[in-house]
Coordinates of C-alpha atoms in Angstrom, one line a residue:
X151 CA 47.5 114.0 80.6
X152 CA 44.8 114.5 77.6
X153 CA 43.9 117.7 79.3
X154 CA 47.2 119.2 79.4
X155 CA 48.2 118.1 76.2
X156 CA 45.2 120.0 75.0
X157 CA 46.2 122.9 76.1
X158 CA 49.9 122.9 75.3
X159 CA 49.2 122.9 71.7
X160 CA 46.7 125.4 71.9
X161 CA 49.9 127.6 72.8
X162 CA 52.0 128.8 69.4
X163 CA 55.5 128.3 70.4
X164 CA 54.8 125.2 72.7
X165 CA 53.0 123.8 69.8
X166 CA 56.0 124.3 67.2
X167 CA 58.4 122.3 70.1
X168 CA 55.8 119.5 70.5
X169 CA 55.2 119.4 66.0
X170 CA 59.2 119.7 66.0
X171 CA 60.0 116.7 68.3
X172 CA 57.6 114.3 66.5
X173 CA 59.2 115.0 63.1
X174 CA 62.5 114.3 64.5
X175 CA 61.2 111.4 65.7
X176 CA 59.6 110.2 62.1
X177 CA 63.3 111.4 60.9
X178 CA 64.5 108.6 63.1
X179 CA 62.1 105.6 62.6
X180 CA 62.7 106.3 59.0
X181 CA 66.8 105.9 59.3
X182 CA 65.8 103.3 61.4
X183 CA 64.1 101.0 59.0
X184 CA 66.8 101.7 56.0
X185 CA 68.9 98.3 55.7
X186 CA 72.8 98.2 56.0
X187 CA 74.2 96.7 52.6
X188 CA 76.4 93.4 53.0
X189 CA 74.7 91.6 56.0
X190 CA 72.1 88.7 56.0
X191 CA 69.8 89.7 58.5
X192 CA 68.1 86.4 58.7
X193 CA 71.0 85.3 61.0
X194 CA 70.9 88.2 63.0
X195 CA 67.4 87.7 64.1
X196 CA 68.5 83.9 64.8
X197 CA 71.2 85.0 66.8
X198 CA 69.5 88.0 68.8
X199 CA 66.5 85.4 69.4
X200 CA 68.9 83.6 71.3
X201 CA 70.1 86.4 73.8
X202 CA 68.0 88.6 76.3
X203 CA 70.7 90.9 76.6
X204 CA 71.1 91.5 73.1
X205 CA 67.1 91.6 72.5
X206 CA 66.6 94.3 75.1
X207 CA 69.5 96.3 73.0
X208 CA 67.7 95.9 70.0
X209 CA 64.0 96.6 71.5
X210 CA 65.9 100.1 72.6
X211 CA 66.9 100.5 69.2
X212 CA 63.7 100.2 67.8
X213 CA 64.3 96.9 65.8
X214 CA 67.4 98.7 64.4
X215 CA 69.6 96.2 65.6
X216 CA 67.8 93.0 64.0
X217 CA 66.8 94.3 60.7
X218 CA 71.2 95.5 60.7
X219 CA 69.9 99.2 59.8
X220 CA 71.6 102.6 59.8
X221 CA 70.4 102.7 63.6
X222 CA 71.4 99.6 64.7
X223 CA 73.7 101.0 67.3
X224 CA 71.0 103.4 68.3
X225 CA 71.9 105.7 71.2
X226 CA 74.2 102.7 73.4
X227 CA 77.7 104.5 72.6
X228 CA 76.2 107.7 73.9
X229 CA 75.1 106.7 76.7
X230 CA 77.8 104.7 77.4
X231 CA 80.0 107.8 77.3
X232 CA 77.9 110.0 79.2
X233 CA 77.9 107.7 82.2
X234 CA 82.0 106.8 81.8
X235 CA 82.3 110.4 81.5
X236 CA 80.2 110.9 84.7
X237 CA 82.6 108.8 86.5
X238 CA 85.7 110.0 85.3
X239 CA 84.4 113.9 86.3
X240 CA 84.4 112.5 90.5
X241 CA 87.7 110.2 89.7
X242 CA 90.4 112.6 87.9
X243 CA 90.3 116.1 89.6
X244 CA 91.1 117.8 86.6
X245 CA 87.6 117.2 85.0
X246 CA 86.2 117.9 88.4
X247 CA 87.1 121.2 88.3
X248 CA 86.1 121.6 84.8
X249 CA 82.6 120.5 85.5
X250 CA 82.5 123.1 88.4
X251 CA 83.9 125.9 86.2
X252 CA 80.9 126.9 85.0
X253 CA 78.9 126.7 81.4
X254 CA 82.4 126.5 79.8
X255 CA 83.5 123.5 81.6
X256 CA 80.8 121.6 81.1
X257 CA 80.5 122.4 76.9
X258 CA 84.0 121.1 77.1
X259 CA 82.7 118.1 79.0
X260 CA 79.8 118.0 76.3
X261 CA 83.0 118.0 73.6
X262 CA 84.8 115.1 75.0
X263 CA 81.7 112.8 75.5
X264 CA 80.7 112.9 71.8
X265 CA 84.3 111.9 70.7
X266 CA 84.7 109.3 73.2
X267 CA 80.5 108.5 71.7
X268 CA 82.6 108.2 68.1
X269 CA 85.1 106.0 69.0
X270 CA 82.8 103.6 71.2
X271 CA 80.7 103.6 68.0
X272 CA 83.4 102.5 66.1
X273 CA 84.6 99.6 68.3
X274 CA 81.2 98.3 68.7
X275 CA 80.5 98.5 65.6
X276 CA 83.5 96.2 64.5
X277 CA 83.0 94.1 67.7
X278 CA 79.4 93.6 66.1
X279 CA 80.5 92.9 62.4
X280 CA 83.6 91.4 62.5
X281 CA 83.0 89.5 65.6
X282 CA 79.3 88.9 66.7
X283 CA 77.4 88.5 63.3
X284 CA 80.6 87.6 61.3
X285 CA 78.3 85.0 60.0
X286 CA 75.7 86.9 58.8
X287 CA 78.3 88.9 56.3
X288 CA 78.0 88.7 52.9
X289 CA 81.6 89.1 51.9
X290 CA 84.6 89.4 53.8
X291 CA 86.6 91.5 51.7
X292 CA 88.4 94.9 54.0
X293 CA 86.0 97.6 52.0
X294 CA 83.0 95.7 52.8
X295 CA 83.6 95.6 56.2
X296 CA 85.0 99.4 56.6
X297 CA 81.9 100.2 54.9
X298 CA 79.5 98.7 57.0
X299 CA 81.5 99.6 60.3
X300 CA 81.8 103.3 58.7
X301 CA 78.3 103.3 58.3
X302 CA 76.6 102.4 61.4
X303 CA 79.4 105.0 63.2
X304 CA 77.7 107.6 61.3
X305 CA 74.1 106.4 61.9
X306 CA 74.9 106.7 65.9
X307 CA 76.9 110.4 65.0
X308 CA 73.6 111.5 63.3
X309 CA 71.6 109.9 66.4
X310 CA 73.5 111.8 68.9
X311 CA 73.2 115.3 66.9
X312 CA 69.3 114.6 66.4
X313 CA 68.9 114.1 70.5
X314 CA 70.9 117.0 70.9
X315 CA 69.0 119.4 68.5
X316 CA 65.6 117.8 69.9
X317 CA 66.5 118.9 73.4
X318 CA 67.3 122.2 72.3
X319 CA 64.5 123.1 70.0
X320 CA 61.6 120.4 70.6
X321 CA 60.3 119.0 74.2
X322 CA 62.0 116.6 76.8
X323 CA 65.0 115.3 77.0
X324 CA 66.2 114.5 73.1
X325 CA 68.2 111.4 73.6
X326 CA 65.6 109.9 76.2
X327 CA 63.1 110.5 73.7
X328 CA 64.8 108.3 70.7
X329 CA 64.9 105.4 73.2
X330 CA 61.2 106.1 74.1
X331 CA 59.7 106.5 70.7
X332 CA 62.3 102.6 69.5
X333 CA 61.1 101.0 72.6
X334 CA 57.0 101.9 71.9
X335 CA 57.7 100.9 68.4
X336 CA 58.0 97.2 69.1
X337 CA 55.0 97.2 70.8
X338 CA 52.4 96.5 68.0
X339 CA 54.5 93.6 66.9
X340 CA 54.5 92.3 70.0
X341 CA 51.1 92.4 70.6
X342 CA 50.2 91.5 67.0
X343 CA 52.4 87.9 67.7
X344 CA 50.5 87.5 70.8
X345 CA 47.2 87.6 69.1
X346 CA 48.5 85.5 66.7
X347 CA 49.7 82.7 68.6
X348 CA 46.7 82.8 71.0
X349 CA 44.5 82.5 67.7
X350 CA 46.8 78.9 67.3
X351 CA 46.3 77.8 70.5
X352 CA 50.5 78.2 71.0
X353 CA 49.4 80.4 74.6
X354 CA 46.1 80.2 76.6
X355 CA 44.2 82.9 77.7
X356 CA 44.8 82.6 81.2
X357 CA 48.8 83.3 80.1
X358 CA 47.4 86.4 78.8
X359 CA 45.9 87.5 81.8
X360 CA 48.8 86.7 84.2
X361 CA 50.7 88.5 82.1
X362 CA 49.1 91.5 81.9
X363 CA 47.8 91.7 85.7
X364 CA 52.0 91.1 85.9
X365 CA 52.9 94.0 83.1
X366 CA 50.4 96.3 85.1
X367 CA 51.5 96.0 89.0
X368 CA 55.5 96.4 87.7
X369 CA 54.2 99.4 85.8
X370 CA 52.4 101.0 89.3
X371 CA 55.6 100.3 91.0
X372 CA 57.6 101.8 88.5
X373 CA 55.8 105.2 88.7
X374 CA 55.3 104.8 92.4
X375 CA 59.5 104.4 92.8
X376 CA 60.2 107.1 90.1
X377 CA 58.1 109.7 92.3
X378 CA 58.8 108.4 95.5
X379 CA 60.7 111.2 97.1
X380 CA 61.9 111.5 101.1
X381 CA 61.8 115.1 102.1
X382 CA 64.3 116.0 105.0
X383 CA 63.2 119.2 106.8
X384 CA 66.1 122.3 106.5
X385 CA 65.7 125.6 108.4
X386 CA 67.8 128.3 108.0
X387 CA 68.3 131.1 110.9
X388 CA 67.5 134.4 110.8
X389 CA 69.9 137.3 110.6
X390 CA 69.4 140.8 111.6
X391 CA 70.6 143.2 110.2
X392 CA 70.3 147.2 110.8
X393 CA 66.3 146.5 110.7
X394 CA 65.8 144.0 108.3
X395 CA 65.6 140.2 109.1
X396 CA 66.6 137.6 106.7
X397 CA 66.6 134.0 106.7
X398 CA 64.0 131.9 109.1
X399 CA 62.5 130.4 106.0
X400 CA 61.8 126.3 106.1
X401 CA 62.9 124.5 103.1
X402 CA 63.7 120.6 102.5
X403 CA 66.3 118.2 100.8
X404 CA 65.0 115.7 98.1
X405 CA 66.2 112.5 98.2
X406 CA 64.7 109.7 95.8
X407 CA 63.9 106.4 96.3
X408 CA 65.2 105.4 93.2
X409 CA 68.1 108.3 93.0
X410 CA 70.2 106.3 90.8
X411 CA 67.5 106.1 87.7
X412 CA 68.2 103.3 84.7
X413 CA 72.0 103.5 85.4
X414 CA 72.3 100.6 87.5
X415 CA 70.4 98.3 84.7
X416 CA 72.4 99.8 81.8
X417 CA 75.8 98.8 83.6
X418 CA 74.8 95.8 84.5
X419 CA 73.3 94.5 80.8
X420 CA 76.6 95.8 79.7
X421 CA 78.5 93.2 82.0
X422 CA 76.1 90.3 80.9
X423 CA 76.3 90.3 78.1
X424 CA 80.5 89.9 77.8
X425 CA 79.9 86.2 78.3
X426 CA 77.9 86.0 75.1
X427 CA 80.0 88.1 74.0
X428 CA 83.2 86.1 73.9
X429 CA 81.6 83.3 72.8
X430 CA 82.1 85.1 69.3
X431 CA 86.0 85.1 69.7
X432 CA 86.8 82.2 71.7
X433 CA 86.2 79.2 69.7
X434 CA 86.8 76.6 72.5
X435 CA 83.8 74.5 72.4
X436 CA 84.1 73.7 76.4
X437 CA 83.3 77.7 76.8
X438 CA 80.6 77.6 74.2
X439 CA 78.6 74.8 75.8
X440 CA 79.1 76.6 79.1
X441 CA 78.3 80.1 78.2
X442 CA 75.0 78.4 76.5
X443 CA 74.1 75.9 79.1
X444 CA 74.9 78.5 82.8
X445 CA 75.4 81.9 82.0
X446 CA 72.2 82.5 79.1
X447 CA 69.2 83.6 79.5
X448 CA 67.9 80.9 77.1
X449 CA 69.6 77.6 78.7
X450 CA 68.9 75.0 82.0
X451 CA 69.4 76.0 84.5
X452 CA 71.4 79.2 82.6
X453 CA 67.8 81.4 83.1
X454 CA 67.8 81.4 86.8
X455 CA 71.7 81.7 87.1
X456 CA 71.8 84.7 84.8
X457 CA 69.0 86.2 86.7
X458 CA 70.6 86.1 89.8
X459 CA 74.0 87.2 88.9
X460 CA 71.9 90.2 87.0
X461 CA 69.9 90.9 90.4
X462 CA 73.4 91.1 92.5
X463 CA 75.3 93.1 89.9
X464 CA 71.9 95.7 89.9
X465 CA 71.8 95.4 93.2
X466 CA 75.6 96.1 94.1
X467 CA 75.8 99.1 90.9
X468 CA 73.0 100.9 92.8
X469 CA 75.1 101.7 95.9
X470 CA 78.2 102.1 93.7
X471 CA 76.6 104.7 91.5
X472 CA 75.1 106.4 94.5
X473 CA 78.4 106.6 96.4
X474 CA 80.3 109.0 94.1
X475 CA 77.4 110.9 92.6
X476 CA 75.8 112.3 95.7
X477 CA 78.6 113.3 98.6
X478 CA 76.3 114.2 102.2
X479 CA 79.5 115.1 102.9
X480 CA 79.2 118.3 100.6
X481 CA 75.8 118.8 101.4
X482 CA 76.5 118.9 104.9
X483 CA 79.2 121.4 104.6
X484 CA 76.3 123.8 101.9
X485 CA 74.0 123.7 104.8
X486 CA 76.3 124.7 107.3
X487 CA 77.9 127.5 105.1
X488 CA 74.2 128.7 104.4
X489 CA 73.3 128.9 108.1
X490 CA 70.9 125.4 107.5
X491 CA 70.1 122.5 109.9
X492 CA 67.7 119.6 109.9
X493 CA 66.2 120.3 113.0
X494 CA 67.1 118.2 116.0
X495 CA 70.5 117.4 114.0
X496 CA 73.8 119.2 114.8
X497 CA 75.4 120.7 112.1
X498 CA 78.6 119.3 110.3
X499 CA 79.7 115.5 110.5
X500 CA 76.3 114.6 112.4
X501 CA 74.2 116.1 109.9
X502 CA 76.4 114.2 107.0
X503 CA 75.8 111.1 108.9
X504 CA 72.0 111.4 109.0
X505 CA 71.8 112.2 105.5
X506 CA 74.5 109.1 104.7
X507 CA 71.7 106.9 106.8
X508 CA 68.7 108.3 105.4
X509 CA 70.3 107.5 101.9
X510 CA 71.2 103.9 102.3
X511 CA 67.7 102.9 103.7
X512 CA 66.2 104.6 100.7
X513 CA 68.9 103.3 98.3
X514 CA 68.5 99.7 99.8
X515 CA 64.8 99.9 98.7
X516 CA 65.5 101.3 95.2
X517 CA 68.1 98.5 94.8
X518 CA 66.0 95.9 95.7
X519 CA 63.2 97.7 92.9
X520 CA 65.5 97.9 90.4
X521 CA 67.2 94.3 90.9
X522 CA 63.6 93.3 90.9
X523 CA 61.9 94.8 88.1
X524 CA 65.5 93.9 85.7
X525 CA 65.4 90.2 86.6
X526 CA 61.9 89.0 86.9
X527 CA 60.8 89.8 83.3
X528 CA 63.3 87.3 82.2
X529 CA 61.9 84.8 84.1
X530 CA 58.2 85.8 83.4
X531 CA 58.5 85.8 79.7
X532 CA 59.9 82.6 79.7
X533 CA 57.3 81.2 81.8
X534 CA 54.5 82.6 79.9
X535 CA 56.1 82.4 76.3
X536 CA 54.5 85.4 75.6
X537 CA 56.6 87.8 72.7
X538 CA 56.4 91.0 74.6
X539 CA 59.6 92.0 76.8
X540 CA 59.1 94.3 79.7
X541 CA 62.9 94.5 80.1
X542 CA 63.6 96.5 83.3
X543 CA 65.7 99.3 81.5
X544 CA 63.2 99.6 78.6
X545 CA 60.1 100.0 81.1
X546 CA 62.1 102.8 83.0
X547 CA 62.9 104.6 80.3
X548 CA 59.4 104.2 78.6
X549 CA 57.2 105.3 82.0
X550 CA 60.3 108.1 83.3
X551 CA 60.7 109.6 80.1
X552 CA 56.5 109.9 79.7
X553 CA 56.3 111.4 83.2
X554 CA 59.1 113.7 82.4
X555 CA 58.1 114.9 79.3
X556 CA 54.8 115.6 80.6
X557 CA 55.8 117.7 83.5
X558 CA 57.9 119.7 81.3
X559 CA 54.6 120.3 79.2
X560 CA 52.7 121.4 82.3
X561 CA 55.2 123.6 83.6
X562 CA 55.9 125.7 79.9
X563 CA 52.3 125.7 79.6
X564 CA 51.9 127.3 83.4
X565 CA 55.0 129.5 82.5
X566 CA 54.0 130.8 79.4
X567 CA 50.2 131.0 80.2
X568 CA 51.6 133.7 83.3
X569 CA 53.9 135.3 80.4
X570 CA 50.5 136.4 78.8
X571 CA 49.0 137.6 81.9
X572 CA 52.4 140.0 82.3
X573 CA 51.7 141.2 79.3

């Protein structure tokens, strides 16, 4: 990684992309730590202290959301969109089309997601002020309130245009690398309250280790899942024509293990955290005790309850996700028009068939990884006490974005290092 680094800054116009990103990113921590007027954050902290959900939002936001900054909505209405807007492309033929149309379509695509990004911005951000932390304002009044709403919809608009700009003119993928460089953030106060409390005696050593022998085997099996990749074997048949032959070459489909990436554990978190949710606007004490006492991630027996629910709705989101983004049905039909088989499979509805089986073994063992690695952090961190989250979206994001961005650095440093030997 050193090594390649190394040389990708030795290379002009790589090194200007890699110098680029990481001022954006120093543009974004610095928004990130500038306070909204009109809140008292001290209630905030109290109140995201109490929910997982809502900490693992605010560890993707870089502390945004618990210090009530420009950021605190970070990237969430974004990506919120983008994967609504994902779904709605497969369910309303009319965007279908559009997204096949060609570079066109999908600008127009691009279009819609950042105003449907705008008003999800704006609705959270009420939810969140006039709902959530209604406690923590400082007045009531309408202008101080359309302020601070107005305010953090135009923190996540300037979010969205700074991933956008990084992907264009910096390295990796602009909006994955906000939510890498929040979530790396926290680190350093994490481990700095660890050290801390082990200094007072609050957790023992041997916590320490557990947890880090833990926090190290979830990492290898996150990298190990990420680049675990089946390989069916295609071969297309030769032609011949006049005197030339084409076709005959051997080629392969790629299906991952884990082909639905952090979707799954974003759409889930999203549907936890309603319960705690309401519990803002329904005042029925009955509901409050219940919410607190079954369906938290801070009550008895509430922790194991909320991780099981979260490790069934992972679980279940996985195949749902998978079943209208990849169709075998359409590969089937792209191998058969391309004169492709898998060899020893007939073309057509059998080879749709083996591709539908070989999926859902490989998706039943990306499921179970991802219910995993979302719900046992929960359950280690409160066994261990320990103040560093490995939240199951935020180590996906933080190991897939690093072994992205990488490869992209190796392969413009192989491209433009055979761009010199052209020339």
């Amino acid at each position: 990684m050193f090594e390649a680094l190394k040389r990708a800054m030795k290379i002009p116009t790589l090194r200007k992309r890699i110098l680029f990103t990481a001022m954006m990113l120093v543009v974004f921590r610095i928004g990130a730590s500038i306070p909204t007027a009109g809140m008292d954050t001290s209630l905030i902290k109290n109140q995201l202290s109490k929910s997982n959900v809502l900490s693992l939002y605010d560890m993707m936001s870089g502390g945004a959301l618990s210090q009530f900054t420009l950021f605190a909505l970070g990237v969430t209405p974004y990506i919120t969109s983008s994967i609504v807007m994902q779904l709605l492309t497969v369910a309303i033929p009319s965007l279908e089309e559009l997204q096949k149309s060609g570079e066109d379509g999908r600008k127009k695509i691009s279009e819609y997601t950042r105003y449907l990004s705008v008003a999800l911005a704006l609705f959270q951000s009420f939810s969140l002020v006039y709902g959530m932390f209604r406690g923590a304002l400082l007045s009531q009044d309408l202008l101080p309130v359309f302020t601070i709403v107005i305010t953090l919809t135009a923190g996540t608009t300037f979010l969205m245009w700074l991933g956008e700009i990084v992907t264009e003119k910096g390295i990796g993928n602009g909006v994955s690398m906000i939510i890498y460089a929040g979530i790396i953030s926290r680190y350093p106060i994490s481990v700095k309250q660890t050290l801390e409390l082990s200094k007072t005696g609050a957790i023992n050593p041997i916590q320490i280790i557990v947890f880090l022998v833990v926090s190290i085997a979830i990492i290898i099996g996150v990298i190990m899942v990420l680049e675990g990749v089946r390989k069916i074997p295609v071969q297309y048949a030769k032609r011949v024509i006049g005197k030339n032959t084409y076709g005959g070459q051997s080629s392969h489909i790629p299906l991952k293990v884990n082909q639905a990436g952090v979707i799954p554990v974003i759409f889930a978190s999203s549907v936890m955290m309603l319960p705690e949710m309401m519990r803002f606007f329904v005042r029925n004490q009955e509901y409050q005790n219940f919410v607190q006492k079954y369906l938290s991630s801070n009550g008895n027996p509430g922790i194991y309850i909320f991780s099981i629910i979260q490790f069934v709705l992972v679980f279940a989101f996985s195949y749902f996700y998978i079943s209208i983004t990849f169709q075998p049905d359409e590969v089937a039909d792209n191998l058969k028009n391309g004169n492709g088989f898998i060899p020893g499979i007939r073309p057509g509805k059998p080879t749709a068939d083996y591709i539908a089986k070989s999926l859902n073994r490989l998706t039943f063992v990306g499921a179970v990884f991802l219910s995993l690695i979302a719900a046992l952090p929960t359950v280690i961190y409160h066994a261990t006490e320990i103040p560093v989250r490995f939240g199951g979206t935020s180590l996906l994001i933080v190991v897939g974005v690093a072994i992205e961005t990488m490869r992209q650095i190796k392969a413009q440093s192989v491209m433009r290092q055979y761009q010199g030997f052209l020339k």
